[in-house]
Short mmCIF file of C-alpha atoms in Angstrom, two decimals:
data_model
loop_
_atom_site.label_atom_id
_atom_site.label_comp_id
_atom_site.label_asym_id
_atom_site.label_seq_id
_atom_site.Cartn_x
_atom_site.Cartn_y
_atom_site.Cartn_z
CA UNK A 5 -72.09 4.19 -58.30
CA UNK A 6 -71.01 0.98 -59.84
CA UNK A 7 -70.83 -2.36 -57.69
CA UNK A 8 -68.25 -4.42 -58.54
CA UNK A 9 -69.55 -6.83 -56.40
CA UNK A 10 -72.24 -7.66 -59.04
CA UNK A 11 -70.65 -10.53 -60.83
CA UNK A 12 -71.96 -13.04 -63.14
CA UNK A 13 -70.67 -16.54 -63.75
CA UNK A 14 -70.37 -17.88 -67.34
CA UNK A 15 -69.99 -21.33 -67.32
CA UNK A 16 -70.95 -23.73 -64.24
CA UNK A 17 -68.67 -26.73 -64.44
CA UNK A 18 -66.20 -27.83 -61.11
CA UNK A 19 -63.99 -24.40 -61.49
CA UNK A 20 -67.26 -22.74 -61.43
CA UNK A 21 -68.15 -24.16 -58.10
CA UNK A 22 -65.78 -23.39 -56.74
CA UNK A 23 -65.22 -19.79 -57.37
CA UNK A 24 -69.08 -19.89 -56.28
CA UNK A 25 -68.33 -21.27 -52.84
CA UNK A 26 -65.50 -18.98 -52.22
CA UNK A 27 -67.80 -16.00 -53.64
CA UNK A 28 -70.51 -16.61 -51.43
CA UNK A 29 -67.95 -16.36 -48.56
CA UNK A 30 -67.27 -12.81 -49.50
CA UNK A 31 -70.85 -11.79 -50.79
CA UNK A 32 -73.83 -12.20 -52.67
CA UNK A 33 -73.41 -13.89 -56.06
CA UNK A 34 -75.67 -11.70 -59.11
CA UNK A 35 -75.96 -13.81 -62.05
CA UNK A 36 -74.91 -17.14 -63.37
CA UNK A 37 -75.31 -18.77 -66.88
CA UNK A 38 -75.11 -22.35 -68.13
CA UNK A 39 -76.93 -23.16 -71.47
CA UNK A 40 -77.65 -26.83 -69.65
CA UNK A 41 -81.31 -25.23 -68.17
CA UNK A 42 -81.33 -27.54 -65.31
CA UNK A 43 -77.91 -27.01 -64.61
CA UNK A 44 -78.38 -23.27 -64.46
CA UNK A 45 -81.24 -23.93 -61.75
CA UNK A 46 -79.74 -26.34 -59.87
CA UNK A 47 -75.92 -23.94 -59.88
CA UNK A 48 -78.86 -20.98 -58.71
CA UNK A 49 -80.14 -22.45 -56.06
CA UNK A 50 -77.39 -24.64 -54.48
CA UNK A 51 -74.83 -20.91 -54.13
CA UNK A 52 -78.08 -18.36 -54.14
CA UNK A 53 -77.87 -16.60 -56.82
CA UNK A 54 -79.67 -13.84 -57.62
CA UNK A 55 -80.16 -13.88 -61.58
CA UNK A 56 -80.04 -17.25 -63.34
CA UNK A 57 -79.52 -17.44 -67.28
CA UNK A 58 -80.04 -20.21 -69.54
CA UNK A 59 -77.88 -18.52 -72.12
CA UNK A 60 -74.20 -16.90 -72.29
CA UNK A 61 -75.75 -13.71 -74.46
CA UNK A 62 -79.26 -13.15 -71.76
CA UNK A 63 -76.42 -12.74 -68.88
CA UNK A 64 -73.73 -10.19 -70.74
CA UNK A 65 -77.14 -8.30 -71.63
CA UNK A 66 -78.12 -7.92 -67.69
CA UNK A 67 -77.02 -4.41 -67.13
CA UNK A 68 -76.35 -5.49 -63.62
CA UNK A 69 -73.73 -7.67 -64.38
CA UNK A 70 -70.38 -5.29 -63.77
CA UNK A 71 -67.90 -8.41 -63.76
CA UNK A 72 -67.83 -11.54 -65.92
CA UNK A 73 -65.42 -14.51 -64.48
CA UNK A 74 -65.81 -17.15 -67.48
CA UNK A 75 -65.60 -20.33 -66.54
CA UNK A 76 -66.67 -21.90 -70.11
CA UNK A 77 -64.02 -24.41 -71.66
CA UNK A 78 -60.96 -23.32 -73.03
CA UNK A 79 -61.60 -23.00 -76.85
CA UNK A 80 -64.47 -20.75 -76.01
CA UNK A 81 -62.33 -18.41 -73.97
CA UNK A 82 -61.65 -15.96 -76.63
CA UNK A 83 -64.96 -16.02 -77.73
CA UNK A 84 -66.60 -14.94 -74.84
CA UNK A 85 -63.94 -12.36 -73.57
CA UNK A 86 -64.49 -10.48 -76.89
CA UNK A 87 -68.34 -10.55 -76.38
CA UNK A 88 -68.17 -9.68 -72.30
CA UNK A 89 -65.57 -6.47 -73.26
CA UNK A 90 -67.58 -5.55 -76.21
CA UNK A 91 -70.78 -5.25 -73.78
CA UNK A 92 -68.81 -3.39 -71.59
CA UNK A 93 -68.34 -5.89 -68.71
CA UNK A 94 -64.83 -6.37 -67.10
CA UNK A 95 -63.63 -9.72 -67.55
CA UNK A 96 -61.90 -11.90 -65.35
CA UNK A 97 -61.36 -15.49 -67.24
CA UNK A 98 -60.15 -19.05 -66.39
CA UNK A 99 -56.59 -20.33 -67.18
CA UNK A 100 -55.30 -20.57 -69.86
CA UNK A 101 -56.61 -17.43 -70.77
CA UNK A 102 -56.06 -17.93 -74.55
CA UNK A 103 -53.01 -19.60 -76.39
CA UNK A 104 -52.95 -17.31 -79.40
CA UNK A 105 -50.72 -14.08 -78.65
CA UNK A 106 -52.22 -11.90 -81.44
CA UNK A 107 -55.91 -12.44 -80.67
CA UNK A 108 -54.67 -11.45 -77.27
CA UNK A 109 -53.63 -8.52 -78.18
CA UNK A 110 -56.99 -7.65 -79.68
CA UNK A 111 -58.74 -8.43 -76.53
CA UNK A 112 -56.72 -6.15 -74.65
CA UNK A 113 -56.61 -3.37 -77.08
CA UNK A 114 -60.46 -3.31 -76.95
CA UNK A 115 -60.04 -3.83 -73.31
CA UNK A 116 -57.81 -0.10 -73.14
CA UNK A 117 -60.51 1.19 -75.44
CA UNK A 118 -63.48 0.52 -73.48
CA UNK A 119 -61.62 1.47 -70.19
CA UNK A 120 -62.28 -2.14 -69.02
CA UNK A 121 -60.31 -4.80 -66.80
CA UNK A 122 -59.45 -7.65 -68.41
CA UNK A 123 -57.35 -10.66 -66.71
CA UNK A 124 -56.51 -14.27 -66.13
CA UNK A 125 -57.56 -15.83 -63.02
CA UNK A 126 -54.36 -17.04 -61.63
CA UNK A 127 -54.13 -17.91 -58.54
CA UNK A 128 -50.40 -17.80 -58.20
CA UNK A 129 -50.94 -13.82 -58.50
CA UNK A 130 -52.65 -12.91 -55.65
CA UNK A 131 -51.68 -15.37 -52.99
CA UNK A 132 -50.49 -13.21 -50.08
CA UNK A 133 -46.67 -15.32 -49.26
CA UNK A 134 -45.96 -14.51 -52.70
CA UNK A 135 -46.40 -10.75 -51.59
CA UNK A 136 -43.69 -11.69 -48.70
CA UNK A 137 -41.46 -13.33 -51.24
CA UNK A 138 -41.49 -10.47 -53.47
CA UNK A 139 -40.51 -8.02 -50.06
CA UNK A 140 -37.32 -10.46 -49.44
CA UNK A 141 -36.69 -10.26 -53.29
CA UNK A 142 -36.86 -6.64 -53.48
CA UNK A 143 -34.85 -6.39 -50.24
CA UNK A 144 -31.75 -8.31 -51.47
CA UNK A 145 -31.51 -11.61 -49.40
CA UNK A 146 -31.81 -14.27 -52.46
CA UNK A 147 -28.77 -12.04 -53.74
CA UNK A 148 -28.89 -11.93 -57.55
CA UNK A 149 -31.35 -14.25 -58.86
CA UNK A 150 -29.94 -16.66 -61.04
CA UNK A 151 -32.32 -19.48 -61.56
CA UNK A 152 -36.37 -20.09 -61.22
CA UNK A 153 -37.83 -23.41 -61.68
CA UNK A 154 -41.58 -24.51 -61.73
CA UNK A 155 -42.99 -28.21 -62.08
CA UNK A 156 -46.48 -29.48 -61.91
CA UNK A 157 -47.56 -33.09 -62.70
CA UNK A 158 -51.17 -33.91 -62.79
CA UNK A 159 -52.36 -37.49 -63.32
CA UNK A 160 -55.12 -37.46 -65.63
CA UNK A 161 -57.45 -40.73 -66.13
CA UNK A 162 -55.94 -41.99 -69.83
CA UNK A 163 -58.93 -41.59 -71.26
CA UNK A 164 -58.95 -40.34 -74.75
CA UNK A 165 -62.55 -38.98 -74.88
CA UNK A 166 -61.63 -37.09 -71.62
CA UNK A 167 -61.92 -32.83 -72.44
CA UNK A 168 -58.03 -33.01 -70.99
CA UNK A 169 -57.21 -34.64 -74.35
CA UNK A 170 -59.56 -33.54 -76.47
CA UNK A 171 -58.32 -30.83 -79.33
CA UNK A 172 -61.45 -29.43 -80.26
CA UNK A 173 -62.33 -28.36 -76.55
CA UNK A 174 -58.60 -26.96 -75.83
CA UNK A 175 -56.69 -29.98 -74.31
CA UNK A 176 -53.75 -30.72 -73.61
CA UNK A 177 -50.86 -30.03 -70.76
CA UNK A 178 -49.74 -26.26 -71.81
CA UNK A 179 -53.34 -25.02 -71.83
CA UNK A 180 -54.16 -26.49 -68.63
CA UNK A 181 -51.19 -26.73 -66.30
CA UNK A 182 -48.62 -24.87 -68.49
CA UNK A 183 -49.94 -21.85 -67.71
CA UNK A 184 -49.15 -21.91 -63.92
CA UNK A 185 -45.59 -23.41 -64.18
CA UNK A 186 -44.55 -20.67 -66.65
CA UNK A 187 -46.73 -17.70 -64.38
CA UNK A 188 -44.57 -18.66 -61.83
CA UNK A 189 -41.62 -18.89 -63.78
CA UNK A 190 -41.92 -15.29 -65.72
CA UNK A 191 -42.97 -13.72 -62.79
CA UNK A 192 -39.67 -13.46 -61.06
CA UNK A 193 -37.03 -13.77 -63.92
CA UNK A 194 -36.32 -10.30 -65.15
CA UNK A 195 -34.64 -9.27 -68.10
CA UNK A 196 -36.66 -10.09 -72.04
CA UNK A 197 -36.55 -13.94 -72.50
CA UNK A 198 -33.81 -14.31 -74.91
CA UNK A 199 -33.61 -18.21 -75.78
CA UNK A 200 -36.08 -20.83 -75.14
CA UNK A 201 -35.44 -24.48 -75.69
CA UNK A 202 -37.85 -27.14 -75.17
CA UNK A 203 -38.99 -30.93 -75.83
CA UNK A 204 -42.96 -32.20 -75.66
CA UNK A 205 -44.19 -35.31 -76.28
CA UNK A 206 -47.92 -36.08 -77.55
CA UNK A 207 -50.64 -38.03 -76.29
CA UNK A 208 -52.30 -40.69 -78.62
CA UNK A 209 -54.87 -37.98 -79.85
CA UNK A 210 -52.72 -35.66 -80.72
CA UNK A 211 -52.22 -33.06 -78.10
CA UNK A 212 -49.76 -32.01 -75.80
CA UNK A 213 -49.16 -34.63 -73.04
CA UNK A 214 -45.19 -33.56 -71.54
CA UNK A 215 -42.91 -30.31 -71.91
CA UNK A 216 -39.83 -29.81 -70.62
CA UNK A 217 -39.03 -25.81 -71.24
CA UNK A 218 -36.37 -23.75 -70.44
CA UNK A 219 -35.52 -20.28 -70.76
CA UNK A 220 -32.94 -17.89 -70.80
CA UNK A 221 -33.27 -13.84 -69.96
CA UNK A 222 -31.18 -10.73 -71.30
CA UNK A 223 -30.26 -10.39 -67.31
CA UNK A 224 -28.41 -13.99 -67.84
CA UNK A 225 -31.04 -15.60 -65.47
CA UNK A 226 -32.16 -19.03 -66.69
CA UNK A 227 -36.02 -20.60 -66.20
CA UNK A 228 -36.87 -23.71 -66.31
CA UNK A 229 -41.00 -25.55 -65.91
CA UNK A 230 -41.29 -29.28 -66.63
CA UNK A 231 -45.29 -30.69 -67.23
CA UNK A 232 -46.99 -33.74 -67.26
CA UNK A 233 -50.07 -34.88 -67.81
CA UNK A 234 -50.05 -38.54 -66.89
CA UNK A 235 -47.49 -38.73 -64.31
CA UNK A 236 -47.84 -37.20 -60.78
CA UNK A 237 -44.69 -34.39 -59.71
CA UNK A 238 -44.61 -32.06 -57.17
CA UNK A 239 -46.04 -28.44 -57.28
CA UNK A 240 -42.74 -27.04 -56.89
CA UNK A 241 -41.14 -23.71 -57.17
CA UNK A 242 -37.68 -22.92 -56.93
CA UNK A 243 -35.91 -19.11 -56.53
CA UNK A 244 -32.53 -19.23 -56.27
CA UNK A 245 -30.15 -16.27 -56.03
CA UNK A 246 -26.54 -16.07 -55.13
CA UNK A 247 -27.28 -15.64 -51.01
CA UNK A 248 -30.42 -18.37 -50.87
CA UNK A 249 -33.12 -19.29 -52.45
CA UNK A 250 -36.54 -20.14 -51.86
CA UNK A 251 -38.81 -22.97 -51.91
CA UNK A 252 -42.67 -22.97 -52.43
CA UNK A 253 -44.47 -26.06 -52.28
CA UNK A 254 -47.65 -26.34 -53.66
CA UNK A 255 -46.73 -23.21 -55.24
CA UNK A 256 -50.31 -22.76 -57.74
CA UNK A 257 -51.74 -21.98 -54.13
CA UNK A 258 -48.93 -21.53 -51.58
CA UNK A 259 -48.67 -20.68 -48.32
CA UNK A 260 -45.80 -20.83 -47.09
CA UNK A 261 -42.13 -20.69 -48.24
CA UNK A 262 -38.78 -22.17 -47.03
CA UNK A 263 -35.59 -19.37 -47.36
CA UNK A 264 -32.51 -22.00 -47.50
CA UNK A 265 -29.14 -20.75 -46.91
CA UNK A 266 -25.92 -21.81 -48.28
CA UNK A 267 -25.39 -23.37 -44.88
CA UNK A 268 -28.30 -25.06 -44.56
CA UNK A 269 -29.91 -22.67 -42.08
CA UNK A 270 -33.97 -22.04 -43.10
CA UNK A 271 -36.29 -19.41 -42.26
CA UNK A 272 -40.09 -19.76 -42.38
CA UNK A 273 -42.41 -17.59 -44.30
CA UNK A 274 -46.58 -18.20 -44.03
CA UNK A 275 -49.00 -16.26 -45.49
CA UNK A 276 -52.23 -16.50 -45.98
CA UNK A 277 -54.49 -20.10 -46.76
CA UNK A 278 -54.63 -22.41 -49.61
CA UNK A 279 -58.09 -22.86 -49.11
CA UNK A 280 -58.95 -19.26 -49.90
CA UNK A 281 -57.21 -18.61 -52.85
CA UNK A 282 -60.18 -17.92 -54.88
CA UNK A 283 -61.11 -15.06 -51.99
CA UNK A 284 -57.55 -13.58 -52.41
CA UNK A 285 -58.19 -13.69 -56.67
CA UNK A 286 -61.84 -12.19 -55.90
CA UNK A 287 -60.68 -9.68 -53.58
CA UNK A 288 -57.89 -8.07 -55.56
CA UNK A 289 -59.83 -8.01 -58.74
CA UNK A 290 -62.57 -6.09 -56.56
CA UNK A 291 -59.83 -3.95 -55.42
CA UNK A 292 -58.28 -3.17 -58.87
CA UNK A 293 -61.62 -2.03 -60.01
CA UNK A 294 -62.43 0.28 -57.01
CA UNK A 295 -59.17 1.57 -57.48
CA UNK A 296 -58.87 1.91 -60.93
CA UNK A 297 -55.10 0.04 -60.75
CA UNK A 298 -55.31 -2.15 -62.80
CA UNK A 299 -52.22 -3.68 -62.18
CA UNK A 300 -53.48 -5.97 -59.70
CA UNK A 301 -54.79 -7.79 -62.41
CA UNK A 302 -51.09 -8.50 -63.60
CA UNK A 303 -51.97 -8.43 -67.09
CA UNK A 304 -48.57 -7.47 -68.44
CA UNK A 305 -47.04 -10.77 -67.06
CA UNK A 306 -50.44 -12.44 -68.90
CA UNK A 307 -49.43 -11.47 -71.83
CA UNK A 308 -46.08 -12.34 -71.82
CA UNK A 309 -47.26 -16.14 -70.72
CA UNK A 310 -49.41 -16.14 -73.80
CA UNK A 311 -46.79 -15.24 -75.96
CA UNK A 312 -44.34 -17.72 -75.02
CA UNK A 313 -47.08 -20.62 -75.34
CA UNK A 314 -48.23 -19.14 -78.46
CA UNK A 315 -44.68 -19.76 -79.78
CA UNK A 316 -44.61 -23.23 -77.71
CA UNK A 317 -47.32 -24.31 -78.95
CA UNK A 318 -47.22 -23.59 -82.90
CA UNK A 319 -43.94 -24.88 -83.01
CA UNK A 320 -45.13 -28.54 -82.24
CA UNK A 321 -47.81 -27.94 -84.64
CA UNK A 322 -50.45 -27.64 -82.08
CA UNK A 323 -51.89 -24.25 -83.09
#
């Protein structure tokens, strides 16, 4: 019987420790890879892993490996997803995932073919208030929703020879924090997005630095996510209806969420803990395998991300 415990760890930079920390909470950790050799050693010993690699290829060869989470930078995403599915190892990768929407769709095509799991590792999908929001949702006491917001403002160093800005390793604010703003945002507007409208402005090397992007759904529900990469906002997210809305602070990893009232009455919902949101990511994927639904791994919703940056993205030039 296969044990999707048996992961392996493709890339060891801070995301990587991370999702090591919170693995060795849950269980043993199989294999890791860096192709830094003492790196690799010093990753092994400091979160006990069982199989160290000083290569990306040695570790998608161990046949124990039933799970690879890649953790390399993002222009080696795609590269890496293709070679983990072609070996036959699910995949679970960092955000952004990959910016271009047809490659995408090759990676999950071979990902059907092969019977495999492939998804993102968002956070925002597996956090358990969000599974309370979607009950009050689905239970009708936003109302119609009419309007979902996201922000997220992270204050890089302005540092040009930081990997943030760099183009050749993936930089910029859409591949690093646009991702989560328009998760959030697509996950509870329904309807096709009809319309989208936005405005970026560059940093001095070229990439991405501010968005402000809205969009507009064939159920007449209107999103909106505003990034930036050298100013600080708030990790907010906004879901209004007609009858309330909600608000979810720190919203990448929330745990709780304020229902607001047209009166200005609240109610309180907590769920789950910040801190473990790589446990919650862990645990579902785990689930979705042992289960064979695969929709835990909210690929669908993915996909439709990637489009919509694809698009973004190429029509500033930036892909």
């Amino acid at each position: 019987m296969k044990d999707y415990r048996k992961w392996g760890i493709l890339g060891l930079g801070n995301i990587a420790r991370e999702f090591a920390e919170n693995m060795k909470e849950l269980h043993p950790i199989w294999a890791a890879a860096s192709r830094d050799p003492e790196k690799a050693e010093a990753f092994g010993a400091r979160y006990q892993v069982q199989h160290i690699y000083h290569d990306y290829e040695s570790l998608l060869e161990d046949p124990g490996v039933e799970v690879v989470y890649i953790a390399a930078v993002n222009s080696q995403h795609y590269k890496w997803i293709m070679e983990a599915l072609r070996r036959g190892k699910h995949v679970l990768c960092e955000k952004a995932i990959w910016g271009n929407y047809e490659e995408m769709k090759t990676a999950c095509a071979l990902a059907r073919e092969k019977g495999l799991l492939l998804a993102e590792a968002m956070t925002i999908y597996h956090m358990p208030v969000y599974r309370e929001v979607r009950k009050l949702i689905a239970e009708g006491r936003l109302g119609k929703i009419k309007f979902v917001e996201a922000e997220l403002g992270s204050l890089k160093e302005d540092d040009p020879e930081n990997r943030f800005f760099n183009p050749a390793l993936g930089g910029g604010a859409m591949l690093d924090i646009g991702t989560y703003g328009l998760s959030f945002v697509t996950s509870f507007l329904s309807g096709d997005i009809t319309d989208t409208v936005h405005l970026m402005s560059p940093y001095l090397t070229g990439v991405d630095e501010m968005w402000s992007i809205s969009l507009k759904t064939s159920a007449q529900e209107i999103g909106s996510v505003n990034l930036t990469f050298r100013a600080k906002l708030p990790k907010r997210g906004i879901i209004a209806g007609d009858k309330a809305y909600l608000s979810i602070m720190n919203y990448v990893r929330a745990e709780r969420a304020v229902l607001v009232f047209p009166d200005g009455s609240e109610e309180l919902l907590e769920a789950g803990e910040s801190e473990k949101a790589l446990q919650y990511e862990i645990l579902d994927i785990e689930e979705a395998l042992e289960t064979g639904d695969h929709s835990r791994a909210f690929l669908d919703n993915t996909m439709k991300v990637v489009r919509l940056m694809d698009r973004l993205m190429k029509s500033e030039g930036l892909a």
